[in-house]
Short mmCIF file of C-alpha atoms in Angstrom, two decimals:
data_model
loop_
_atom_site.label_atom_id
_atom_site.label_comp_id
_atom_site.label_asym_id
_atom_site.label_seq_id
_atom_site.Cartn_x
_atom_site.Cartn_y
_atom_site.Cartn_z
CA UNK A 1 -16.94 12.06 1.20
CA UNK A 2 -13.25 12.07 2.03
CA UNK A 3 -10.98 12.01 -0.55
CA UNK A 4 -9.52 8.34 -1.17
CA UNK A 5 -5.46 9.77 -2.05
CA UNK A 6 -3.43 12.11 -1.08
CA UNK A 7 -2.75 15.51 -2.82
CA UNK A 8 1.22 16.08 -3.37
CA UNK A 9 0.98 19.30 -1.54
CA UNK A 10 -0.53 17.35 1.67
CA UNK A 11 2.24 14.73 1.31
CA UNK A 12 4.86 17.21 1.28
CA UNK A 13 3.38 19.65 3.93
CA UNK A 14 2.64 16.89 6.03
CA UNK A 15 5.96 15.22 5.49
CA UNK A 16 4.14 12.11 4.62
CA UNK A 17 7.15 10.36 2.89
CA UNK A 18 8.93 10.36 5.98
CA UNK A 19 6.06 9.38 8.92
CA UNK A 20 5.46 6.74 6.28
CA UNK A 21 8.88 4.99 6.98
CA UNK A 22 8.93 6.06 10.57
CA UNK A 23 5.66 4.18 10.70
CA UNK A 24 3.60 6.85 11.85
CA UNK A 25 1.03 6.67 10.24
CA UNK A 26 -2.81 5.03 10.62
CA UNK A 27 -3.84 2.40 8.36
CA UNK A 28 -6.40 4.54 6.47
CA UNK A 29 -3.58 7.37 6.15
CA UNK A 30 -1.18 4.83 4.53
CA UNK A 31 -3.43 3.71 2.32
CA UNK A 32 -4.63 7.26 1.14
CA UNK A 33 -0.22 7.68 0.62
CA UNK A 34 -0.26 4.76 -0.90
CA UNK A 35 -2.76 5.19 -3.34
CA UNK A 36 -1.41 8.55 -4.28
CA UNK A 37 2.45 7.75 -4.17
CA UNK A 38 2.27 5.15 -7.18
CA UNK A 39 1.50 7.73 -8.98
CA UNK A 40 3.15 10.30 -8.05
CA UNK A 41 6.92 10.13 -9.67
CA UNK A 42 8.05 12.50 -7.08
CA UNK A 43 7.40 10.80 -4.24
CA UNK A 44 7.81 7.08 -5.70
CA UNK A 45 11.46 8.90 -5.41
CA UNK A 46 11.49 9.98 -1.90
CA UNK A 47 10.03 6.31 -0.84
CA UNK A 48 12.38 4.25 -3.25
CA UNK A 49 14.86 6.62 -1.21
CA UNK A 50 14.00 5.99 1.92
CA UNK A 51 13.57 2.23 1.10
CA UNK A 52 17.41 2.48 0.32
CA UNK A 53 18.24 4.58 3.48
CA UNK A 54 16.05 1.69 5.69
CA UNK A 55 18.12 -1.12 3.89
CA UNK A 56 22.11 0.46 4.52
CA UNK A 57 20.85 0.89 7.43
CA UNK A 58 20.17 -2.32 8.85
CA UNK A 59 23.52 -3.25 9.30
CA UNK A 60 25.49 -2.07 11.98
CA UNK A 61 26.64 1.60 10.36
CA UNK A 62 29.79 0.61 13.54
CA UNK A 63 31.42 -2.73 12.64
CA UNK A 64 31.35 -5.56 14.94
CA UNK A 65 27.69 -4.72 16.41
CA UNK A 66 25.20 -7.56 16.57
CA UNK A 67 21.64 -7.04 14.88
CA UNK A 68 19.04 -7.33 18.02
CA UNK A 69 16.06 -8.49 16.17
CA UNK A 70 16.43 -9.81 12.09
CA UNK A 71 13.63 -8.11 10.73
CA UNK A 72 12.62 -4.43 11.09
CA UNK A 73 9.65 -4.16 14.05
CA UNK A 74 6.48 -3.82 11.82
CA UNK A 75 7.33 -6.70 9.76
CA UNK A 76 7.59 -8.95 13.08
CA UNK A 77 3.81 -9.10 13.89
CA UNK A 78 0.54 -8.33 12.38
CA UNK A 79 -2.07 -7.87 14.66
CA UNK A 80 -5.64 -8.79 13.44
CA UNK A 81 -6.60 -5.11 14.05
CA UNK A 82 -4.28 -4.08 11.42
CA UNK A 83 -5.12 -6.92 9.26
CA UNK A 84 -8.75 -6.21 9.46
CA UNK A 85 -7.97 -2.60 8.53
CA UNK A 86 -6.38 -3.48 5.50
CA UNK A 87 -8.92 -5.97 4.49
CA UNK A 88 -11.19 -2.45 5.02
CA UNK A 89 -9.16 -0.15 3.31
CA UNK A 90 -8.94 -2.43 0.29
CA UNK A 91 -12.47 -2.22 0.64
CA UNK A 92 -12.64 1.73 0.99
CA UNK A 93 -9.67 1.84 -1.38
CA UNK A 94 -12.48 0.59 -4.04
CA UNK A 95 -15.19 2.36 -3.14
CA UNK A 96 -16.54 4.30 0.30
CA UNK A 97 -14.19 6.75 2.65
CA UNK A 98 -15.59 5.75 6.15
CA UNK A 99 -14.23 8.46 8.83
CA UNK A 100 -15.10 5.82 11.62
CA UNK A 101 -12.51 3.78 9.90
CA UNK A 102 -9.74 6.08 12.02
CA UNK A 103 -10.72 5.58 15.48
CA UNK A 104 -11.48 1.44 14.72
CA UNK A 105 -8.85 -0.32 16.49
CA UNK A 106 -10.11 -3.22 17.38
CA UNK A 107 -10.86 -6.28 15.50
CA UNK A 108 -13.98 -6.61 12.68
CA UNK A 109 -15.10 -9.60 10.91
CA UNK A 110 -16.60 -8.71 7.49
CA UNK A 111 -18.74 -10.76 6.13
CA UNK A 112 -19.74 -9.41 2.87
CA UNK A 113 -23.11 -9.62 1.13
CA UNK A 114 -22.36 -11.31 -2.44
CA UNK A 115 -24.13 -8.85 -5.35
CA UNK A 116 -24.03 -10.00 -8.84
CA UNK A 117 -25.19 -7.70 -11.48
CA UNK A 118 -28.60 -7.92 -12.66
CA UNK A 119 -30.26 -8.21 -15.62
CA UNK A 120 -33.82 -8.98 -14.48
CA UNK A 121 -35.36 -10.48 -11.56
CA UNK A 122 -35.88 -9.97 -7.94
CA UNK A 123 -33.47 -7.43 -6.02
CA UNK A 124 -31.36 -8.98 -3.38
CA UNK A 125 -32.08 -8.79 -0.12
CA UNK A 126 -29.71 -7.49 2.05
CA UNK A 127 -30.42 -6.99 5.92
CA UNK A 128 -28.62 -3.84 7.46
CA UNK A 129 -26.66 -5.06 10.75
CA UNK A 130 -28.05 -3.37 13.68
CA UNK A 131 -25.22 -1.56 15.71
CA UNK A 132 -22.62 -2.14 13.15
CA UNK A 133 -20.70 0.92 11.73
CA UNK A 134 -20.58 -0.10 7.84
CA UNK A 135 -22.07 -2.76 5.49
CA UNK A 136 -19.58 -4.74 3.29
CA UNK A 137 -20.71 -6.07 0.19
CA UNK A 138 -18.58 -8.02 -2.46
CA UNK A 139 -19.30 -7.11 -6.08
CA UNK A 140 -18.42 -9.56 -9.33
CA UNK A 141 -17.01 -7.60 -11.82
CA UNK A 142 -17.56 -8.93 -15.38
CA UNK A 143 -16.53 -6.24 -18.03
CA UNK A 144 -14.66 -7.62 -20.34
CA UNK A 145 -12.33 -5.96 -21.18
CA UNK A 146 -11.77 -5.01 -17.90
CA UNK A 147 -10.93 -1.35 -17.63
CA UNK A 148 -8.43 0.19 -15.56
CA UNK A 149 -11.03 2.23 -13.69
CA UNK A 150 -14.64 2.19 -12.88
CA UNK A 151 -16.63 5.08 -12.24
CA UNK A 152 -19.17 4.10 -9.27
CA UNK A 153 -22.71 5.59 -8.45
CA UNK A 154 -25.06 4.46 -5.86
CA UNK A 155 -28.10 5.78 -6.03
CA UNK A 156 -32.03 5.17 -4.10
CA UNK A 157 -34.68 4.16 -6.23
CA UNK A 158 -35.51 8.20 -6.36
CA UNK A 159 -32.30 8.74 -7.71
CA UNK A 160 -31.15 10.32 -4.87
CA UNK A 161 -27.15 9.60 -5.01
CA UNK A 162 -25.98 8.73 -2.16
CA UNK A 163 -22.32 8.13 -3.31
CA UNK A 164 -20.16 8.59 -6.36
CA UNK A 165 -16.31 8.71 -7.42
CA UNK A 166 -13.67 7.02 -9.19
CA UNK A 167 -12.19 3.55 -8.31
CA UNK A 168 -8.78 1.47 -9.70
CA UNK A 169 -10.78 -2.11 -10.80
CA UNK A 170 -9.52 -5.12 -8.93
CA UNK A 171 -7.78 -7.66 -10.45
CA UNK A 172 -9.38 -10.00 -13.21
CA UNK A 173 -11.13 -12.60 -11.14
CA UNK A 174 -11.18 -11.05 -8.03
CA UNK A 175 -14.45 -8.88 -6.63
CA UNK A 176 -14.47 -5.52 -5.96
CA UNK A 177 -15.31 -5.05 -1.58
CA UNK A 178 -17.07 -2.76 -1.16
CA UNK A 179 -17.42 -1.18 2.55
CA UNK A 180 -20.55 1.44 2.60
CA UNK A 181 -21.05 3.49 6.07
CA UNK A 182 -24.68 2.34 7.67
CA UNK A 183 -25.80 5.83 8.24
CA UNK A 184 -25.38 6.08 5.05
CA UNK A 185 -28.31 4.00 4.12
CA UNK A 186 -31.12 2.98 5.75
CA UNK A 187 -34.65 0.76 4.75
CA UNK A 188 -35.56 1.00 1.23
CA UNK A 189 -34.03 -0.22 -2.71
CA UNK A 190 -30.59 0.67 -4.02
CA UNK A 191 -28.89 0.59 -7.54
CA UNK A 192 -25.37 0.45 -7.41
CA UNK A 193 -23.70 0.80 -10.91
CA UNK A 194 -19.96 0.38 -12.36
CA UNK A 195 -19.23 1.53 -15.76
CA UNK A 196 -15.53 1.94 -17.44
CA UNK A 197 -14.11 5.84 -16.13
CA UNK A 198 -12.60 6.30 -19.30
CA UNK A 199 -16.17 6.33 -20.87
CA UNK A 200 -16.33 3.14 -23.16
CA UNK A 201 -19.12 0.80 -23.45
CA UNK A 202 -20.83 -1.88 -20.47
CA UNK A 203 -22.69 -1.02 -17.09
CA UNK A 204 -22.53 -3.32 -14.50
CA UNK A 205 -25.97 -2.86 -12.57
CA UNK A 206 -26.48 -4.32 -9.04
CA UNK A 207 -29.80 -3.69 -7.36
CA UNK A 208 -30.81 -4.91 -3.36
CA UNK A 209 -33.24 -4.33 -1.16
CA UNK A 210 -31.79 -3.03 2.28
CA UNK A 211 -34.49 -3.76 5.53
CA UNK A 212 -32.96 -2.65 9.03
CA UNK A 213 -33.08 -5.94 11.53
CA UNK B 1 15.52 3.60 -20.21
CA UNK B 2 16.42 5.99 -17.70
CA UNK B 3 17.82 4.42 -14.03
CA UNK B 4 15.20 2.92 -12.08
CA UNK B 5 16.15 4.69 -9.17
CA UNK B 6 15.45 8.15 -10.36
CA UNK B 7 12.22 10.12 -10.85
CA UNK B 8 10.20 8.63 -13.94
CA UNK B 9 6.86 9.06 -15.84
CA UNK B 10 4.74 6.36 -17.88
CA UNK B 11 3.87 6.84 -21.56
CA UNK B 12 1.63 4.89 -23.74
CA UNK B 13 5.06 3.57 -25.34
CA UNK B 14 6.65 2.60 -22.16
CA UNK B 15 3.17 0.52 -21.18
CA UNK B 16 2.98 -1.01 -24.71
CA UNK B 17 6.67 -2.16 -24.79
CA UNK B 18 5.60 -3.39 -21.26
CA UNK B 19 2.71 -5.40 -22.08
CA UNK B 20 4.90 -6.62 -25.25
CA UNK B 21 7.39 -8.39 -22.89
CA UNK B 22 10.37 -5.93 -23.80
CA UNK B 23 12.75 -7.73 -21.64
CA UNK B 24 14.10 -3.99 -20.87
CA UNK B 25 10.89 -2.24 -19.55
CA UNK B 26 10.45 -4.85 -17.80
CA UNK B 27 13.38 -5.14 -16.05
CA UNK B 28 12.82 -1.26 -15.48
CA UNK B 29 9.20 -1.80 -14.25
CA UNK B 30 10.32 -4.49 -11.68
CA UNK B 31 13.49 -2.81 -10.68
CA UNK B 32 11.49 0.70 -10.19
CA UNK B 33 8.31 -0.88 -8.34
CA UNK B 34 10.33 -3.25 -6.13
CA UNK B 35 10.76 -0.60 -3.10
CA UNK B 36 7.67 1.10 -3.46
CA UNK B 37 5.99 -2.58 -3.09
CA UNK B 38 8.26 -3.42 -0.38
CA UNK B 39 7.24 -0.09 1.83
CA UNK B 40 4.11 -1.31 1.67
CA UNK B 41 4.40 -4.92 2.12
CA UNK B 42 7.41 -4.75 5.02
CA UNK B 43 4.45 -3.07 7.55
CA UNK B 44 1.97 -5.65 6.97
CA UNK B 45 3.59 -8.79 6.41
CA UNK B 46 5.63 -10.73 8.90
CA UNK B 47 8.35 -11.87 7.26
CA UNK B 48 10.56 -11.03 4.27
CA UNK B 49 9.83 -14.44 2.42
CA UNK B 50 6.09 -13.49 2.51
CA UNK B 51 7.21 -9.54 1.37
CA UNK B 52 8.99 -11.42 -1.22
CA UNK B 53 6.24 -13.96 -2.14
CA UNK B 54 3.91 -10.70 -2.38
CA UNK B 55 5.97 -8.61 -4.31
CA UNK B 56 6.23 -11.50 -7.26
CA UNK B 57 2.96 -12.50 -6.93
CA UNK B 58 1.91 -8.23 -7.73
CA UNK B 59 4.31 -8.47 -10.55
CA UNK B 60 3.08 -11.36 -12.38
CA UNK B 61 -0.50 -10.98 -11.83
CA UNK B 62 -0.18 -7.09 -13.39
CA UNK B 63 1.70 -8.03 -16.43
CA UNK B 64 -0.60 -11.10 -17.01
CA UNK B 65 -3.43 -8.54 -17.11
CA UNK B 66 -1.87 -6.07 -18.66
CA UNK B 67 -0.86 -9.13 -21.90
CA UNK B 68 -4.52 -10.14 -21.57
CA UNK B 69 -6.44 -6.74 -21.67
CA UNK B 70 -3.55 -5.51 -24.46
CA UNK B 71 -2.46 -2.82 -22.27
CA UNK B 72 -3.58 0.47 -19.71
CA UNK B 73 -6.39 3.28 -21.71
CA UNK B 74 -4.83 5.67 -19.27
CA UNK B 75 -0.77 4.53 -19.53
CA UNK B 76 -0.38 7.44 -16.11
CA UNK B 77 -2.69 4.82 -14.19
CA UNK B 78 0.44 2.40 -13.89
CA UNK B 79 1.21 2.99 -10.74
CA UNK B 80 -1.99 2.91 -9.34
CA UNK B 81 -2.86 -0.28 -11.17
CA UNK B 82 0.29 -1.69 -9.64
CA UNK B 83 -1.38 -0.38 -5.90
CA UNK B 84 -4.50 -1.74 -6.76
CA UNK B 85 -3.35 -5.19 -7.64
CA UNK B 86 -1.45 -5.06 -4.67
CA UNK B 87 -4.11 -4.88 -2.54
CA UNK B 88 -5.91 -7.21 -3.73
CA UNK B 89 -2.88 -9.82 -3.28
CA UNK B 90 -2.76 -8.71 0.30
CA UNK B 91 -6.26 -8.95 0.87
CA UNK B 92 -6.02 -12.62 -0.44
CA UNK B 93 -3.51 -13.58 1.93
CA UNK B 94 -5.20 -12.05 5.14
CA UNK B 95 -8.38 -13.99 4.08
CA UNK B 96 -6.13 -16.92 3.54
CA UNK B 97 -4.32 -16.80 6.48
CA UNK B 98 -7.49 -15.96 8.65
CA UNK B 99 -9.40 -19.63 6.89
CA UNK B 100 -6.27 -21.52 8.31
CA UNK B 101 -7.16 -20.02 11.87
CA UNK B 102 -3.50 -18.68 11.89
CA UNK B 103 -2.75 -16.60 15.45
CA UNK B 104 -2.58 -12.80 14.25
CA UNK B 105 -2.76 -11.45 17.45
CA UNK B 106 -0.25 -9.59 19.23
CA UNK B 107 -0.13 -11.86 22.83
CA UNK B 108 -0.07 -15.08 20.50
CA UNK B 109 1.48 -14.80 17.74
CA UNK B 110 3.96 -16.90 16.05
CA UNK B 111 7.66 -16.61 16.25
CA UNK B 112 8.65 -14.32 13.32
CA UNK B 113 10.49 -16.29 11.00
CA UNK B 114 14.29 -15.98 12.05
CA UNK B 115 16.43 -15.09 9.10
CA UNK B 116 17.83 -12.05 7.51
CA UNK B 117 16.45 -10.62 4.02
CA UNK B 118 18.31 -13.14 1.59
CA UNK B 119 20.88 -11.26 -0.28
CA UNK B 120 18.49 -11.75 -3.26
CA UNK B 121 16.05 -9.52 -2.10
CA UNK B 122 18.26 -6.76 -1.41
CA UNK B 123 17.22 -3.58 -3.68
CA UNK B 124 21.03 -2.24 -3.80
CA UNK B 125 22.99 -3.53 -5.20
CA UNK B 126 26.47 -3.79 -2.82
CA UNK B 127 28.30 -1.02 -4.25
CA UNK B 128 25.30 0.92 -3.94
CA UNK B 129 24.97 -0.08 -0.74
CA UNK B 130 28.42 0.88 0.17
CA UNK B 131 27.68 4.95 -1.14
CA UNK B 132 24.91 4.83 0.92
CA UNK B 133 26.54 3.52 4.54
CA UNK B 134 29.40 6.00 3.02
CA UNK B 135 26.99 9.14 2.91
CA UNK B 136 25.49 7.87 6.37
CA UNK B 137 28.91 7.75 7.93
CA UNK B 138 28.92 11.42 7.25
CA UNK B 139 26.02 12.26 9.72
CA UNK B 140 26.72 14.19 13.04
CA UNK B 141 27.68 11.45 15.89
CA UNK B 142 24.14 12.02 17.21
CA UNK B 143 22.32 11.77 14.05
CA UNK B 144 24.16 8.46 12.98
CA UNK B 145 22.97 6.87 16.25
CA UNK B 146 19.80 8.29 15.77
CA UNK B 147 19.22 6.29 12.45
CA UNK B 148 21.26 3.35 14.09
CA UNK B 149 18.74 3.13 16.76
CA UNK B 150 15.32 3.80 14.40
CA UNK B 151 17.08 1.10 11.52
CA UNK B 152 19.12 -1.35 12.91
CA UNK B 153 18.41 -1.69 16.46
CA UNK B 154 14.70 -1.04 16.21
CA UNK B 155 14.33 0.91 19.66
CA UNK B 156 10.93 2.36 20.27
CA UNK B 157 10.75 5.94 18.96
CA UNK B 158 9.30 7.42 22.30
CA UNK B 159 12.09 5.42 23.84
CA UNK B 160 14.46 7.52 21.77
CA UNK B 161 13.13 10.72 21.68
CA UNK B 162 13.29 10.17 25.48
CA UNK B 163 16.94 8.70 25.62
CA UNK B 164 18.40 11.37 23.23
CA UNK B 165 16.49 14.64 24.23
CA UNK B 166 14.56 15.25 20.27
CA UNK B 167 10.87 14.90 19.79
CA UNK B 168 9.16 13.24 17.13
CA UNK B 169 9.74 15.79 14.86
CA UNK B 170 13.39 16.12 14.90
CA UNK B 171 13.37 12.27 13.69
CA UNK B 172 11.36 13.30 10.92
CA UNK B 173 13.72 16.09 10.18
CA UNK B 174 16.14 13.53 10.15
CA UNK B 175 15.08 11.11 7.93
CA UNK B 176 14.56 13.63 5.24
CA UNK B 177 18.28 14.84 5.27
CA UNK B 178 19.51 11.43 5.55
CA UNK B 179 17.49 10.46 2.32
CA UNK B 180 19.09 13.43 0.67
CA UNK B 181 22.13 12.24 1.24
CA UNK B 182 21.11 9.00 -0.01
CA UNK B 183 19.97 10.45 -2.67
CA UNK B 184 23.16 12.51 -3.68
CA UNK B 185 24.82 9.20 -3.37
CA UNK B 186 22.86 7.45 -5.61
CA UNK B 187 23.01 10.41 -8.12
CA UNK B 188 26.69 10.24 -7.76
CA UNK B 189 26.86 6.90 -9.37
#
């Protein structure tokens, strides 16, 4: 599994900070700078930087110039292929890395499989897409109180793990997408649980039944 | 409270006076947020009210969590809450915008809208502002038409790698010692 942020070391080697304002970057690298510059106090100070260097310099640094276009270039149009990523990497950004994310650039649809968690009864059904390159399912999240991360396991009915990791919860009300790669998983039953990270109390389990089409 | 503009870690105390409504955390937690939610924002949205629109929307909905819940078990996870909820507000609007059947692609999209960022949602203030077209000034002829062309005039990088003899790494270069000098100027204050 890839890692879902950035180390500081990477950032820095890879001068991440600054292909991030020269938009250089793909949408799944972003994301991974993103995720880790939040956190990191160093660079939140080399982007809130550079955010100040991108404002000053939209105005003519020679008087009397005349601004060609009135917003900066990436801001002007997004393209459903970019949208589409994000909608994915919010999905990946909560739980699955998908590598084929990186070469996708052209436009998805997700429609996600709704999974509640269960307490008893039947598993859901889910049917696994034939041809497509991941399976997005949309999980309710009803831990109360809601922690500020969820630790994630998905496992066969043999226990076999097929994924694992650490995930920042989604807002109250909102559902966690999740985005798992196909060949990760093929004909057979699945329990997917969330629990608190920080080790307090409440499991959310979610159980389906995957059949190939 | 330290300036919002320079290097900063969260403590339990800061996220509790936070979550209280301190009306000075939180004028630091807006103020310090603001560009690093307007990086991401300006690439995805297509116009500054909707940056804008996004930016408050983030804000409210993470202190309105943070009042409900009574706080953060992990006060470091801040900024990554702050990320997180983000997403989430973007993902809303791409869902929204994609019921309304709204043209996202590139041959048909709609006109941008045509204004400037309001002088509301400028982060610097004008005096800042001023240091920082100052310290710019300072640049090498080349260099201050390099940033010209990337920031104001929006040329296409290949365009002006092409155009001005430097490859893409030279503009890298170049943004980093133009955000020291930002940054000198800001520390100068």
């Amino acid at each position: 599994m890839t890692e879902q942020t950035m180390r500081h070391e990477q950032a820095v080697a890879s001068r991440a900070a600054e292909r991030y304002l020269l938009d250089e970057m793909s949408e799944l690298e972003r994301h991974r700078f993103e995720a880790h510059y939040f956190s990191c106090p160093e660079c939140a100070e080399d982007i809130r930087v550079g955010v100040a260097l991108q404002e000053a310099a939209s105005e003519p640094l020679t008087p009397g110039q005349s601004k060609p276009n009135a917003w900066p270039r990436p801001l002007r149009l997004v393209s459903l292929a970019a949208a589409a990523a994000l909608v994915m990497t919010v999905g990946y950004q909560s739980l699955f890395v998908i590598p084929e994310l990186q070469s996708m650039a052209r436009p998805q649809a997700l429609a996600p499989v709704v999974l509640r968690p269960v307490s008893r009864g039947a598993d859901t059904p889910i049917t696994l897409p034939a041809g497509a390159s991941f399976l997005s399912m949309s999980l309710d999240v009803n831990l109360d109180p809601l922690p500020s991360e969820l630790q994630y396991d998905l496992a066969t009915d043999q226990g076999i793990v097929v994924a694992s990791g650490r995930v920042a919860a989604p807002a109250p009300g909102t559902p966690l997408l999740l985005l798992v790669p196909s060949k990760a998983l093929s004909a057979g039953r699945y329990a997917l649980t969330l629990r608190p990270a920080d080790g307090s109390a409440g499991t959310l389990a979610y159980r389906f039944v995957a059949s190939t089409e | 409270l330290p300036s919002s503009s320079t290097r900063f870690e969260f403590d339990a105390t800061y996220v509790e006076q936070l979550t209280a409504g301190d009306p000075e955390v939180e004028r630091h937690f807006t103020e310090y947020f603001s560009a690093l939610l307007v990086a991401k924002l300006r690439s995805r949205l297509r116009s500054p009210t909707l940056v804008e629109d996004a930016k408050q929307e983030t804000f409210l909905r993470v202190l309105t969590t943070l009042r409900m819940k009574g706080g953060l078990s992990s006060p470091g996870g801040l900024g990554a809450f702050v990320n997180s909820v983000c997403n989430n507000v973007l993902f809303e609007l791409y869902r929204s915008e994609s019921k309304l059947s709204l043209t996202l692609d590139e041959e048909g999209a709609p006109e941008p809208e045509a204004i400037e960022a309001s002088v509301e949602s400028r982060l610097l203030s004008s005096e800042d502002r001023a240091r920082v077209r100052q310290a710019l000034e300072g640049l090498p002829a080349k260099d201050r038409t390099l940033i010209q062309w990337l920031f104001f005039e929006e040329r296409d990088k290949d365009q002006i790698c092409t155009e001005l003899g430097v490859d893409r790494e030279y503009l890298r270069v170049l943004v980093h010692r133009a955000k020291g000098r930002v940054k000198q100027a800001l520390a100068a204050r």
